Coordinates of C-alpha atoms and ligand atoms in Angstrom, one line a residue:
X17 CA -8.0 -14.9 -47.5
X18 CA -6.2 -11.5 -45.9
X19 CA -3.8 -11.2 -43.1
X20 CA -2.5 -7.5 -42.6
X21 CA 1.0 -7.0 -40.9
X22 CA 0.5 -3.5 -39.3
X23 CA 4.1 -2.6 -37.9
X24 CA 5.8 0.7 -36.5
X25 CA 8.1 2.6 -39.3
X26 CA 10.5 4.9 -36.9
X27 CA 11.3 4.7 -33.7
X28 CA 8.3 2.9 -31.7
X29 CA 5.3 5.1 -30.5
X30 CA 4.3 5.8 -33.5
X31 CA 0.0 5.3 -32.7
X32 CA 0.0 2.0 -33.6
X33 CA -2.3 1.2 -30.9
X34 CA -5.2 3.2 -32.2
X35 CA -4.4 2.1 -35.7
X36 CA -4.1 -1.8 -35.1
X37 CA -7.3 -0.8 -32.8
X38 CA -8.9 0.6 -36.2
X39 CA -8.1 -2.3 -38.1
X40 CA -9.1 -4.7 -35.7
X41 CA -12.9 -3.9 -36.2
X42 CA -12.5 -6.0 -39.4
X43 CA -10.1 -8.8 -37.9
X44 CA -11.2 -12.4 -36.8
X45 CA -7.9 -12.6 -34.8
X46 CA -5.0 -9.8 -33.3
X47 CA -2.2 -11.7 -33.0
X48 CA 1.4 -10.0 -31.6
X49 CA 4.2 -11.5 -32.7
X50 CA 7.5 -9.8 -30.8
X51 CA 8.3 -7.8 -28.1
X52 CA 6.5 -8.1 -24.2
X53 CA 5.5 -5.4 -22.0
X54 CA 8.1 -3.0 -23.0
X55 CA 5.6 -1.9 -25.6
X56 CA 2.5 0.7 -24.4
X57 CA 0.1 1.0 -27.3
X58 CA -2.5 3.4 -26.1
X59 CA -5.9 3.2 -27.5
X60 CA -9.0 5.9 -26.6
X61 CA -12.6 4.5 -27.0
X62 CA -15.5 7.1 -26.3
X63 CA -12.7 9.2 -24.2
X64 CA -11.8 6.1 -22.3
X65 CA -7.8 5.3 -22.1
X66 CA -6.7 2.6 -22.7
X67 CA -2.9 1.5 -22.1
X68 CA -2.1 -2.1 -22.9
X69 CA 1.5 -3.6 -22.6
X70 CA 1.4 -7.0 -23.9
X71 CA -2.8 -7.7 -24.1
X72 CA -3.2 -7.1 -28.1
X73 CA -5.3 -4.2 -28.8
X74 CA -8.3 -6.3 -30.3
X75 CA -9.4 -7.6 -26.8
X76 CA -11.3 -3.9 -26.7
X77 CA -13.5 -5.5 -29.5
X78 CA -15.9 -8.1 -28.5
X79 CA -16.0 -11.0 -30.6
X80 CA -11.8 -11.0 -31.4
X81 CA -9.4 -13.6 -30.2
X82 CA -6.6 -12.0 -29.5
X83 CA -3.3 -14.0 -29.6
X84 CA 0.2 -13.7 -27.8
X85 CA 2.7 -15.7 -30.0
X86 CA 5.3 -17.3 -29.8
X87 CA 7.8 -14.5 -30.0
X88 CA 6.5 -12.3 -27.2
X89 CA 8.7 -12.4 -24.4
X90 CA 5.6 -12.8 -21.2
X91 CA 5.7 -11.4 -17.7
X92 CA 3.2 -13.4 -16.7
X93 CA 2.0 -11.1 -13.6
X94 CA 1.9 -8.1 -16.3
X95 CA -0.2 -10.2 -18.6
X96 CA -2.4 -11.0 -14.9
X97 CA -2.8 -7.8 -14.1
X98 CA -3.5 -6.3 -17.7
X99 CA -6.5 -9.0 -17.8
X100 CA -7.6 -7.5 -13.8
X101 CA -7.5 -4.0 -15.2
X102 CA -9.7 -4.7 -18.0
X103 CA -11.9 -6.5 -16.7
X104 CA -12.1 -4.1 -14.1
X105 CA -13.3 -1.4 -16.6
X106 CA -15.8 -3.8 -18.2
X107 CA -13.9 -5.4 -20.8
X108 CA -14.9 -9.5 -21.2
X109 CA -11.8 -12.0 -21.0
X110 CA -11.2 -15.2 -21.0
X111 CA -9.4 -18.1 -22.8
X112 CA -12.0 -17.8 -25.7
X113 CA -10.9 -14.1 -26.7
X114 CA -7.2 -14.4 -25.3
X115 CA -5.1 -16.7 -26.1
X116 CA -1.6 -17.3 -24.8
X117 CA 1.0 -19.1 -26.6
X118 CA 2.5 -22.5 -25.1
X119 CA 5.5 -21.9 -26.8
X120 CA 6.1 -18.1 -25.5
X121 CA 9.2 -17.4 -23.3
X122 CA 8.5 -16.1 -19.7
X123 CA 10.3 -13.0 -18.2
X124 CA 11.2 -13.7 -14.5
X125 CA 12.8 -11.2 -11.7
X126 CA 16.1 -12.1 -12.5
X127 CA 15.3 -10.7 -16.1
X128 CA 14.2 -7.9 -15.0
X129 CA 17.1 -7.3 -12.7
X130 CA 19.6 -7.9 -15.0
X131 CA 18.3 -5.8 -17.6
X132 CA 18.7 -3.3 -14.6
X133 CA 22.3 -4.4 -13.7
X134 CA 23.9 -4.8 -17.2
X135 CA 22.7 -1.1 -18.3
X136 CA 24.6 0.1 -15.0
X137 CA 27.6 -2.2 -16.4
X138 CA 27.0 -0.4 -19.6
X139 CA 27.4 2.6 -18.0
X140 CA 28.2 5.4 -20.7
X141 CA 27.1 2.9 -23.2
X142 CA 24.1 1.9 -22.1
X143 CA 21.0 0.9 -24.7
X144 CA 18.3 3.2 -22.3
X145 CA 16.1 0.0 -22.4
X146 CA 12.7 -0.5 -20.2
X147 CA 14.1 -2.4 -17.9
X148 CA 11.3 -4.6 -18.6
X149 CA 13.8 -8.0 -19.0
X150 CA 12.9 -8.1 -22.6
X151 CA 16.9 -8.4 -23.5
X152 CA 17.6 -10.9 -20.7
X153 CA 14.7 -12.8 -21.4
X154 CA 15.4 -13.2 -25.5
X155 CA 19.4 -13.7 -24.3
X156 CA 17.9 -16.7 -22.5
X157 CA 15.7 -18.1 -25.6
X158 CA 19.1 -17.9 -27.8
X159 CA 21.4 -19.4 -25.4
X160 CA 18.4 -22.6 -24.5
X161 CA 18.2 -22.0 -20.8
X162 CA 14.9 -20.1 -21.0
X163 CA 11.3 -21.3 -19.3
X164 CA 8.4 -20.9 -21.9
X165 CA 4.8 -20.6 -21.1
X166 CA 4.5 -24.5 -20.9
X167 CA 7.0 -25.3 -18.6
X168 CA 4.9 -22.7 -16.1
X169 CA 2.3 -25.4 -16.1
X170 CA 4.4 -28.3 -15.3
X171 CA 5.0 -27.5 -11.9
X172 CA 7.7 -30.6 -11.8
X173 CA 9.5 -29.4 -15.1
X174 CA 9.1 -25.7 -13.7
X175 CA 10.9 -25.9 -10.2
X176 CA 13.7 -28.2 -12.0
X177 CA 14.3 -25.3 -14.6
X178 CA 14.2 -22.3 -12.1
X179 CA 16.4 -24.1 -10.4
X180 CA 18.8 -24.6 -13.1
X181 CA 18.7 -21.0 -14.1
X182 CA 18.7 -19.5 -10.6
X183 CA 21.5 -21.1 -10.2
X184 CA 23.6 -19.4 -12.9
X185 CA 22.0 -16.2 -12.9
X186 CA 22.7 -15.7 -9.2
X187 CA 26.3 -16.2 -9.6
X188 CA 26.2 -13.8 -12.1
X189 CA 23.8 -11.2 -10.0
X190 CA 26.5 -11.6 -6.9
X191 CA 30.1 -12.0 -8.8
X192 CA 29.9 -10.0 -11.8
X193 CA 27.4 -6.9 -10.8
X194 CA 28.2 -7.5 -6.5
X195 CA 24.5 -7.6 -5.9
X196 CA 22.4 -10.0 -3.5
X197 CA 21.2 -12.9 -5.2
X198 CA 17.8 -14.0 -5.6
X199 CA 16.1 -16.6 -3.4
X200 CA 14.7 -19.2 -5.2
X201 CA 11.9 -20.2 -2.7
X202 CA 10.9 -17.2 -2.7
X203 CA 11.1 -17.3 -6.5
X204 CA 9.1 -20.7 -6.8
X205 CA 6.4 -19.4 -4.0
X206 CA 6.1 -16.3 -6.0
X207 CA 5.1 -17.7 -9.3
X208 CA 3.7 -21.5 -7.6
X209 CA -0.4 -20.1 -8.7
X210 CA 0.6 -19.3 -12.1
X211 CA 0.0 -22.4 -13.7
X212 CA -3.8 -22.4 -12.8
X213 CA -4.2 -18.5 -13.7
X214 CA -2.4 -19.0 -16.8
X215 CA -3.9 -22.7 -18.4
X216 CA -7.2 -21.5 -19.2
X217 CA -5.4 -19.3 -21.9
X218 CA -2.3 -20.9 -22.9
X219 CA -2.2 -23.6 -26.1
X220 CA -0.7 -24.0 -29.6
X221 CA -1.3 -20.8 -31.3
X222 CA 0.5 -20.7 -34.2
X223 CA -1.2 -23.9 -35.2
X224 CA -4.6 -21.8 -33.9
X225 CA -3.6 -19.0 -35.8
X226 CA -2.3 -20.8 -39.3
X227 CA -6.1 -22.8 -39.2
X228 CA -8.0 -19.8 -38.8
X229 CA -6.7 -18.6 -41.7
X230 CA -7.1 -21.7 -43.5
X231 CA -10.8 -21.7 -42.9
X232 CA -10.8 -17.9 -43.9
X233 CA -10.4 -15.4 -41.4
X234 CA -8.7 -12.2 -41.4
X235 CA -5.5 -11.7 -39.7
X236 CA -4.1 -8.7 -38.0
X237 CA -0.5 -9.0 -36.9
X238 CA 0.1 -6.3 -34.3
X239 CA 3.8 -5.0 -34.4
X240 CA 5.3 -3.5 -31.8
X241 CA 8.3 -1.1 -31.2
X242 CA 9.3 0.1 -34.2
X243 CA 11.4 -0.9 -37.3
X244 CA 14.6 1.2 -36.4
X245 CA 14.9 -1.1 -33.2
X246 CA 14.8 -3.9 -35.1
X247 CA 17.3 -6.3 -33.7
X248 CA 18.7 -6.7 -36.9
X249 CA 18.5 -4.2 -39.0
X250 CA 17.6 -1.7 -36.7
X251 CA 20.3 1.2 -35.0
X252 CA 22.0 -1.6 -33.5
X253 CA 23.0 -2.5 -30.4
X254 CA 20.8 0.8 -29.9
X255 CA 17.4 -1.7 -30.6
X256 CA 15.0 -4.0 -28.9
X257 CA 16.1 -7.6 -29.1
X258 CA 13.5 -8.7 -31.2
X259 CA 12.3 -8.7 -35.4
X260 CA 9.8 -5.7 -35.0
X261 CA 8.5 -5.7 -38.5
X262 CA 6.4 -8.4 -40.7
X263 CA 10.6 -9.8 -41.0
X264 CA 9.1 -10.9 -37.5
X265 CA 5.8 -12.9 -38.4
X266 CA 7.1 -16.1 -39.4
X267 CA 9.3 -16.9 -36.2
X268 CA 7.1 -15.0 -33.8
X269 CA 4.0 -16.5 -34.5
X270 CA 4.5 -19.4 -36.4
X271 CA 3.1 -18.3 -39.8
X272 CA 4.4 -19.0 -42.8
X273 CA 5.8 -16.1 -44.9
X274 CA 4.1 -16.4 -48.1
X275 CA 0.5 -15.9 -46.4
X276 CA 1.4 -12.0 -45.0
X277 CA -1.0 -10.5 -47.8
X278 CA -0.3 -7.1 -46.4
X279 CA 1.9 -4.8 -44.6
X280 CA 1.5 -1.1 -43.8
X281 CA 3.8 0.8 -41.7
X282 CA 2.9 3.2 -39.0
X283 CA 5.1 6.8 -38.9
X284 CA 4.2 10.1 -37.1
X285 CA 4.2 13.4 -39.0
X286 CA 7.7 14.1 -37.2
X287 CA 9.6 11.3 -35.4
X288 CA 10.6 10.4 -31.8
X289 CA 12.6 7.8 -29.9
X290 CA 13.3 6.9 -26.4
X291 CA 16.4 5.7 -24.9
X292 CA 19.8 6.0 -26.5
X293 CA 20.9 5.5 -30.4
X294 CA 21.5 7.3 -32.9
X295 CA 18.7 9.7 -34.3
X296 CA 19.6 11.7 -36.9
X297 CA 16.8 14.4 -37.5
X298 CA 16.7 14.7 -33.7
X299 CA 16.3 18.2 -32.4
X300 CA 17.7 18.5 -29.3
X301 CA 17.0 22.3 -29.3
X302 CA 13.4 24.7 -28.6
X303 CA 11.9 22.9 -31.3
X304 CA 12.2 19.6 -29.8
X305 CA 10.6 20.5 -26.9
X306 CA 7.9 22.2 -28.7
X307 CA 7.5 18.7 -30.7
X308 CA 7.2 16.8 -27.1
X309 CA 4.7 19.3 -25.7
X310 CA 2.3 19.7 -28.6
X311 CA 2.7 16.0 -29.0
X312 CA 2.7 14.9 -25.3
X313 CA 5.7 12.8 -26.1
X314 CA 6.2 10.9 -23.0
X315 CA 6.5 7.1 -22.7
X316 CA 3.4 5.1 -22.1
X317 CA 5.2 2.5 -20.6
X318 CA 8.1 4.4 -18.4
X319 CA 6.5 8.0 -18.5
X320 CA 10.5 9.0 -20.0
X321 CA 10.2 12.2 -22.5
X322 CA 10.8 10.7 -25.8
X323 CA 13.8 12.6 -27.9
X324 CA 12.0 14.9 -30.9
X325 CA 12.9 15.2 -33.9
X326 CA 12.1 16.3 -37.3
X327 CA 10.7 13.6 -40.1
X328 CA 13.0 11.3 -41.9
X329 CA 12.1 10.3 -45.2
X330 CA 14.8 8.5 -45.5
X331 CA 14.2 6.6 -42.0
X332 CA 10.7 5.4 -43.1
X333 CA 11.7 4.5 -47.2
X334 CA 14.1 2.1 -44.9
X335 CA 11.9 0.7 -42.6
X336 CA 8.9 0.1 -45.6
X337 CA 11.3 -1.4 -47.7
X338 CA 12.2 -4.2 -45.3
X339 CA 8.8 -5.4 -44.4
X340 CA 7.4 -5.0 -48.3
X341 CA 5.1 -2.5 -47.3
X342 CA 2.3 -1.5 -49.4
X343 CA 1.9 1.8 -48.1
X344 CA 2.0 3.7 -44.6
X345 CA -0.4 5.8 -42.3
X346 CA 0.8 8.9 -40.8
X347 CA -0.2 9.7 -37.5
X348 CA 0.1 13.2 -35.2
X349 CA -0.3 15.3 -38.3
X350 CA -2.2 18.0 -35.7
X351 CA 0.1 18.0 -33.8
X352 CA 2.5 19.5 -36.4
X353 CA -0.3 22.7 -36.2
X354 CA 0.9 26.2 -35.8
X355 CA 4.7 25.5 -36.1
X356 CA 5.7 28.1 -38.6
X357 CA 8.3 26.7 -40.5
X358 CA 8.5 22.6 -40.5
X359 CA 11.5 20.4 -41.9
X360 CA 12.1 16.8 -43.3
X361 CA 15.0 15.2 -43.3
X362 CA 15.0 14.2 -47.2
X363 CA 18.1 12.9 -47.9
X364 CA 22.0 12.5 -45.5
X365 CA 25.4 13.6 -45.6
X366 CA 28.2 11.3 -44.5
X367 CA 31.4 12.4 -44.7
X368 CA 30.9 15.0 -47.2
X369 CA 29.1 12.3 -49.5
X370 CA 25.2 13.0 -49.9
X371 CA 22.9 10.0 -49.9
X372 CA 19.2 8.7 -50.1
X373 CA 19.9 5.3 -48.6
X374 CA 20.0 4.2 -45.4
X375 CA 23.3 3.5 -44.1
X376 CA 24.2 -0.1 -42.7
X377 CA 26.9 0.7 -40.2
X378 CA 26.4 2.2 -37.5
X379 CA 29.8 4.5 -37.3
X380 CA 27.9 5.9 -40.5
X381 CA 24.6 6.9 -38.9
X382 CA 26.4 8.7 -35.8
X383 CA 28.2 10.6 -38.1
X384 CA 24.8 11.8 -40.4
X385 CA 24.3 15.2 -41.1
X386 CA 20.9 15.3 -42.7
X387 CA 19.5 17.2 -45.3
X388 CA 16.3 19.0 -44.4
X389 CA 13.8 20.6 -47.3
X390 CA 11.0 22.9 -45.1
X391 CA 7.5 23.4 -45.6
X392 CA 5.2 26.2 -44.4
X393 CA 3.4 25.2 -41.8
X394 CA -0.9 26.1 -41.1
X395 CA -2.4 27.6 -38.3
X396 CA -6.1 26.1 -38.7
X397 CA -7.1 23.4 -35.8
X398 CA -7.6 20.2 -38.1
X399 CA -8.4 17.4 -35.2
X400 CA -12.0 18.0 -36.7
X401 CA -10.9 17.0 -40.3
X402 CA -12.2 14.0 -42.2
X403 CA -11.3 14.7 -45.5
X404 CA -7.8 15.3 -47.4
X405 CA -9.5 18.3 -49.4
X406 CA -10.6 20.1 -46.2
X407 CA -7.4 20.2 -44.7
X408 CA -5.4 23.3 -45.2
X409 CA -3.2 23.6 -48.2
X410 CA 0.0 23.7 -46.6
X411 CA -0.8 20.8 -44.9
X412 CA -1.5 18.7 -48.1
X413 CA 1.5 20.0 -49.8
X414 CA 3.3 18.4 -46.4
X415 CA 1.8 15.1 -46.8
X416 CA 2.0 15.0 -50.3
X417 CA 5.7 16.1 -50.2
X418 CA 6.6 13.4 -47.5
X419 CA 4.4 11.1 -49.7
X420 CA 6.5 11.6 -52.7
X421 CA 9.6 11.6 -50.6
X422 CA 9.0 8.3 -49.1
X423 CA 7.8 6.4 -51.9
X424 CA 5.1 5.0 -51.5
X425 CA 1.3 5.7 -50.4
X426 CA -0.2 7.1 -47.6
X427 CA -3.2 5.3 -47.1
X428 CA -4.8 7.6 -44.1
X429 CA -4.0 9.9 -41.7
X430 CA -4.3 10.4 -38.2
X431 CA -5.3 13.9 -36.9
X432 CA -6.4 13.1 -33.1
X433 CA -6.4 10.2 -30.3
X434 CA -10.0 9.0 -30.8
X435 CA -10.8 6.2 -32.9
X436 CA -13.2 8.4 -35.3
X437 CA -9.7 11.0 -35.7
X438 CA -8.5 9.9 -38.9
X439 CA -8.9 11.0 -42.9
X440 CA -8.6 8.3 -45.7
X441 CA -6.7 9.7 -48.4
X442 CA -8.6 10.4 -51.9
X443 CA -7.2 8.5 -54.8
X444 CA -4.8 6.6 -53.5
X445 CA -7.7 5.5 -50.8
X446 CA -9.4 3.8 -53.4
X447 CA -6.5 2.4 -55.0
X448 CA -4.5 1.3 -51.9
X449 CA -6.5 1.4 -49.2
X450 CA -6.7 0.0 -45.7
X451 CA -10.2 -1.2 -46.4
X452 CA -8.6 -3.3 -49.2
X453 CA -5.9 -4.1 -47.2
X454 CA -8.2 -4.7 -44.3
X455 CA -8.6 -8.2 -43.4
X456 CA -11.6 -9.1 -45.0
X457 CA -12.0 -5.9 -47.3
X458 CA -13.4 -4.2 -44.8
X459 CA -15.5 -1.5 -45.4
X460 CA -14.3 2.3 -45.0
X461 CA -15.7 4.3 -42.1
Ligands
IMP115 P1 14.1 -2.9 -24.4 O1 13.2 -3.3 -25.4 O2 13.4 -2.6 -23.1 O3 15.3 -3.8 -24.2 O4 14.7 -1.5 -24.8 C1 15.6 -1.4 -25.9 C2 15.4 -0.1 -26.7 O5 14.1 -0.1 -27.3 C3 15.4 1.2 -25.7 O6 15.9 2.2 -26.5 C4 13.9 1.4 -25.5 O7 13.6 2.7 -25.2 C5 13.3 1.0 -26.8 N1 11.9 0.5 -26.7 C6 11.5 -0.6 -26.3 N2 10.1 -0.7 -26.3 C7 9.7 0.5 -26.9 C8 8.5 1.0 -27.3 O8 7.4 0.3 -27.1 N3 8.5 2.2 -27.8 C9 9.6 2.9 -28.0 N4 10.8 2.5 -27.7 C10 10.9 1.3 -27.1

């Protein structure tokens, strides 16, 4: 009885959304685990866009529950307005095919402004985050003076605890950062109508989700951000404050360990990140701009130009390794068309010391030189490619290169934004594939 962890491999952005949209033609449930609306998985149907923040992709598929865990940290008037916008645009939603977690912590202004202050505090060192609350929030959840999703629908329980948090968050707003505080009737007025709005979807969903696949249907765990901002063993304090791979599943959605059949990770042909953190195959130089253009590497969810770089083998062996992966999908290939000359970081040099592995420290990675192998690059247009053989040679030398660099398979690859953009690859298709790895053994399209 399958469940599929499908989790980003670099730095976020990596195209999960159209992936996890992919896979969830053959899931019963889409369930995200970590991470709020600091996430922008952008999904085309039929040349429709599609940006969703926190909504799990799956909700474009009628007939999907779609499941916010535990572990996502909620802005409840994002997750409102997400469910306007779609069903604005036709999309069906209500508490049958969306279901909110009880348990799920709730991002409030004062998150949200001091996710704003402390990077101003941080000043040189700031993290670059969204400025979405996400930090705040989770700060709140470790330190037990968090509201979760259940406490919003207990209007007695809710105005005691806003109270109680106002009141410490405000001195901190006013003595430490000098700014006005926040009014908490204002505060209470402002979020008084979210307990109706938010009941109809809000229950136990980890015991939802560990039944369904009891009684045998498919899970899809939808990661979000990206391996390398992994909380823990991401770039660190460079990350998001959550577990962004399958590490994540357990806590974040209340499912036990042992029943993640699969995980594949999610990398782009080159890599990107946003904010700040070390990035060692970066190019800050022509190249990375031409990466950024051809790729239209701008944030989904700020609009900020993501940082280019070349792809790090040794980045992605890293980032498959800690979530067990049994294989990856490469996405953006096209846009690696026409570039002449292409490099990947295969291996690093610290200190006059080569390695393979991924350093712990973080003094190490700021001070990694990496060791780049190049490739010839093609000239063809391959967004119209379905097949591995059709594709240029010196594009299948690339992904078979990367391939062996990485370790392990590449079960498809993405060549395009549209849902029908992708090319299974040959053997190791058959051998590996998403459609075994599906949940459900889905058939391949
Ligand atoms: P936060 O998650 O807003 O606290 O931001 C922490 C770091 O994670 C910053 O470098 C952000 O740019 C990065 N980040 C957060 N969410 C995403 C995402 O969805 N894609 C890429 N980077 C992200």
């Amino acid at each position: 009885m399958p469940s599929l962890s499908v989790f980003g491999a670099q730095w976020g952005d990596e195209g999960k959304g159209k992936i996890i949209d992919f896979f969830s033609e053959n899931a019963d449930y889409v369930v995200r685990y970590q991470g709020g609306a600091n996430a922008g998985h952008t999904v085309v149907v039929g040349g429709e866009k599609y940006v969703l923040h926190l909504i799990p992709s799956g909700i474009l598929h009628p007939g999907k529950v779609n499941v916010i865990g535990n572990g996502v940290a909620v802005d409840p008037f994002k997750f409102l307005e997400e469910i306007d916008e779609l069903r604005r645009r036709g999309v069906a939603v209500d508490g049958r095919n969306l279901r909110l977690s009880a348990q799920a912590h709730v991002i409030f202004e004062h998150h949200r402004l001091i996710d704003q202050l402390s990077e101003r505090w941080r000043g040189e060192g700031r993290i670059g985050t969204t400025g979405r609350g996400i930090g705040p929030c989770y700060a709140d959840k470790a330190a037990r003076t968090g509201l979760r999703v259940a406490d919003l629908l207990d209007p007695e329980r809710y105005r005691t605890r806003l109270r109680a948090a106002l009141a410490e968050k405000n001195a901190l707003i006013q003595r430490v950062h000098g700014e006005a505080p926040l009014d908490l009737s204002a505060e209470l007025e402002r979020c008084g109508a979210l307990a109706g709005k938010l009941r109809p979807f809000a229950g136990d969903t980890g015991a939802e989700v560990r039944q369904a696949y009891r009684s045998g249907k498919r899970i899809l765990f939808e990661g979000a951000q990206g391996a390398m901002l992994d909380i823990d063993s991401g770039t660190y304090p460079f990350v998001t404050s959550s577990n962004t791979g399958a590490n994540g599943i357990p806590s974040g959605a209340s499912f036990p360990p042992r029943d993640i059949d699969r995980a594949i990770g999610i990398a782009k042909a080159y890599c990107t990140r946003v904010g700040e953190g070390p990035f060692p195959s970066e190019q800050a130089n022509a190249i990375g701009n031409r990466i950024r253009e051809a790729g239209h590497e701008y944030g989904a969810t700020t609009g900020r130009p993501r940082r280019c770089g070349w792809f790090d083998a040794v980045a992605v062996r890293y980032a498959l390794e800690l979530s067990g992966a049994d294989g990856w999908i490469m996405t953006n290939l096209d846009v690696l068309t026409g570039f002449g000359s292409i490099e990947v970081a295969v291996g690093y040099r610290i200190d006059g010391r080569e390695t393979r592995s991924w350093p712990a420290d973080l003094a190490s990675i700021e001070r990694v030189e990496p060791l780049y192998e190049s490739h010839a690059s093609w000239t063809e247009d391959i967004t119209g490619v379905r097949s591995f053989d059709d594709l240029p040679r010196a594009a299948r030398d690339y992904v078979e290169r990367v391939e062996r660099e990485v370790g392990a398979p590449i079960l498809m690859l993405s060549v395009g934004p549209e849902r029908s953009q992708v090319i299974p690859r040959g053997a190791t298709w058959k051998s590996a594939s998403p459609a075994a790895a599906a949940p459900g053994g889905a058939t391949r399209r």
